[in-house]
Amino acid sequence: GSTACSSHPLWLLAESLGAECHLDYSPDCTTHLVAGMANTSKMLAAQADGKHVVAPSWLQACYLRWG
């Protein structure tokens, strides 16, 4: 559930960089989608809406550079 997600290292990493994390994709709120797998429904929706779809390694690289 959301408790397990909110304690995941990538979730915590994103929050440490100032992100507001959510489990659900919302075109009105989501700016970036961290996708661990390709072609999921969330990923395809985010791409169709022109959102930034990034890999977990991108989030880690951001932390190394700006964290």
Coordinates of N, CA and C in Angstrom, one line a residue:
G1 N 0.8 -1.2 0.0 CA 0.0 0.0 0.0 C 0.8 1.3 0.0
S2 N 0.2 2.4 0.3 CA 0.9 3.7 0.3 C 2.0 3.8 1.3
T3 N 1.8 3.1 2.5 CA 2.8 3.1 3.5 C 4.1 2.5 3.0
A4 N 4.0 1.3 2.4 CA 5.2 0.7 1.8 C 5.9 1.6 0.8
C5 N 5.1 2.2 0.0 CA 5.6 3.1 -1.1 C 6.3 4.3 -0.5
S6 N 5.7 4.9 0.5 CA 6.2 6.1 1.1 C 7.5 5.9 1.9
S7 N 7.9 4.6 2.2 CA 9.1 4.3 2.8 C 10.2 3.7 1.8
H8 N 9.8 3.6 0.6 CA 10.7 3.1 -0.5 C 11.9 4.1 -0.7
P9 N 13.1 3.6 -0.8 CA 14.2 4.6 -1.0 C 14.1 5.6 -2.1
L10 N 13.5 5.2 -3.2 CA 13.3 6.2 -4.3 C 12.3 7.2 -4.0
W11 N 11.2 6.9 -3.3 CA 10.2 7.8 -2.8 C 10.9 8.8 -1.9
L12 N 11.6 8.3 -0.9 CA 12.3 9.2 0.0 C 13.3 10.1 -0.7
L13 N 14.0 9.6 -1.6 CA 15.0 10.3 -2.4 C 14.3 11.5 -3.1
A14 N 13.2 11.2 -3.8 CA 12.4 12.2 -4.5 C 11.9 13.3 -3.5
E15 N 11.4 12.9 -2.4 CA 11.0 13.9 -1.4 C 12.1 14.7 -0.9
S16 N 13.3 14.1 -0.8 CA 14.4 14.9 -0.3 C 14.9 16.0 -1.3
L17 N 14.5 15.8 -2.6 CA 14.8 16.7 -3.6 C 13.6 17.7 -3.8
G18 N 12.6 17.6 -3.0 CA 11.5 18.6 -3.0 C 10.2 18.1 -3.7
A19 N 10.2 16.8 -4.2 CA 9.1 16.3 -4.9 C 7.9 16.1 -3.9
E20 N 6.7 16.2 -4.4 CA 5.5 15.7 -3.7 C 5.1 14.5 -4.4
C21 N 5.2 13.3 -3.7 CA 5.0 12.0 -4.4 C 3.5 11.6 -4.2
H22 N 3.0 10.9 -5.2 CA 1.7 10.3 -5.2 C 1.8 8.9 -5.9
L23 N 0.9 8.0 -5.5 CA 0.8 6.7 -6.1 C 0.1 6.8 -7.4
D24 N -0.9 7.7 -7.5 CA -1.8 7.7 -8.7 C -1.2 8.8 -9.6
Y25 N -1.4 8.6 -10.9 CA -1.1 9.6 -11.9 C -2.2 10.5 -12.1
S26 N -2.0 11.8 -12.1 CA -3.0 12.8 -12.3 C -2.4 13.9 -13.3
P27 N -3.0 14.0 -14.4 CA -2.5 14.9 -15.4 C -2.4 16.4 -14.9
D28 N -3.3 16.7 -13.9 CA -3.3 18.1 -13.4 C -2.2 18.3 -12.4
C29 N -1.7 17.3 -11.7 CA -0.7 17.4 -10.7 C 0.7 16.9 -11.0
T30 N 0.7 15.8 -11.8 CA 2.0 15.1 -12.1 C 2.8 15.9 -13.0
T31 N 4.1 16.1 -12.7 CA 5.1 16.8 -13.6 C 6.1 15.8 -14.1
H32 N 6.4 14.8 -13.3 CA 7.4 13.8 -13.7 C 6.8 12.4 -13.2
L33 N 7.0 11.4 -14.0 CA 6.7 10.0 -13.7 C 7.9 9.2 -13.6
V34 N 8.3 8.6 -12.5 CA 9.4 7.7 -12.4 C 8.9 6.3 -12.7
A35 N 9.4 5.8 -13.8 CA 8.9 4.5 -14.3 C 10.0 3.4 -14.3
G36 N 9.7 2.4 -13.5 CA 10.6 1.3 -13.4 C 10.5 0.3 -14.5
M37 N 9.3 0.3 -15.1 CA 9.0 -0.6 -16.2 C 8.4 0.2 -17.4
A38 N 8.7 -0.3 -18.6 CA 8.2 0.4 -19.8 C 6.7 0.0 -20.1
N39 N 6.0 0.9 -20.8 CA 4.7 0.6 -21.3 C 3.6 0.2 -20.3
T40 N 3.7 0.8 -19.1 CA 2.6 0.6 -18.1 C 1.6 1.6 -18.5
S41 N 0.4 1.4 -18.0 CA -0.7 2.3 -18.3 C -0.4 3.8 -17.8
K42 N 0.2 3.9 -16.6 CA 0.6 5.2 -16.1 C 1.6 5.9 -17.0
M43 N 2.6 5.1 -17.4 CA 3.7 5.6 -18.3 C 3.1 6.1 -19.6
L44 N 2.3 5.3 -20.2 CA 1.7 5.6 -21.5 C 0.8 6.9 -21.4
A45 N 0.0 7.0 -20.3 CA -0.8 8.2 -20.1 C 0.0 9.4 -19.9
A46 N 1.1 9.3 -19.1 CA 2.0 10.4 -18.9 C 2.6 10.9 -20.2
Q47 N 3.1 9.9 -21.0 CA 3.7 10.3 -22.3 C 2.7 11.0 -23.2
A48 N 1.5 10.5 -23.2 CA 0.4 11.1 -24.1 C 0.1 12.5 -23.6
D49 N 0.3 12.7 -22.3 CA 0.0 14.1 -21.8 C 1.2 15.0 -21.8
G50 N 2.3 14.5 -22.4 CA 3.5 15.3 -22.5 C 4.3 15.5 -21.2
K51 N 4.1 14.6 -20.3 CA 4.9 14.7 -19.0 C 6.3 14.1 -19.1
H52 N 7.1 14.4 -18.2 CA 8.5 13.9 -18.2 C 8.4 12.5 -17.6
V53 N 8.8 11.5 -18.4 CA 8.8 10.1 -17.9 C 10.3 9.7 -17.8
V54 N 10.7 9.4 -16.6 CA 12.1 9.2 -16.3 C 12.3 7.8 -15.6
A55 N 13.6 7.3 -15.7 CA 13.9 6.1 -15.1 C 14.4 6.4 -13.6
P56 N 14.4 5.4 -12.8 CA 14.9 5.6 -11.4 C 16.3 6.1 -11.4
S57 N 17.1 5.7 -12.4 CA 18.5 6.2 -12.4 C 18.6 7.7 -12.6
W58 N 17.6 8.3 -13.3 CA 17.6 9.7 -13.5 C 17.4 10.4 -12.1
L59 N 16.5 9.9 -11.3 CA 16.3 10.4 -10.0 C 17.5 10.3 -9.1
Q60 N 18.2 9.2 -9.2 CA 19.5 9.0 -8.4 C 20.5 10.0 -8.9
A61 N 20.6 10.2 -10.2 CA 21.6 11.1 -10.8 C 21.3 12.5 -10.3
C62 N 20.0 12.9 -10.2 CA 19.7 14.2 -9.7 C 20.1 14.4 -8.3
Y63 N 20.0 13.4 -7.5 CA 20.4 13.5 -6.1 C 21.9 13.6 -6.0
L64 N 22.6 12.9 -6.8 CA 24.1 13.0 -6.8 C 24.6 14.4 -7.2
R65 N 23.8 15.0 -8.1 CA 24.2 16.3 -8.6 C 23.7 17.4 -7.7
W66 N 22.5 17.4 -7.2 CA 21.9 18.5 -6.5 C 21.5 18.2 -5.1
G67 N 21.6 16.9 -4.7 CA 21.1 16.5 -3.3 C 22.0 16.8 -2.3

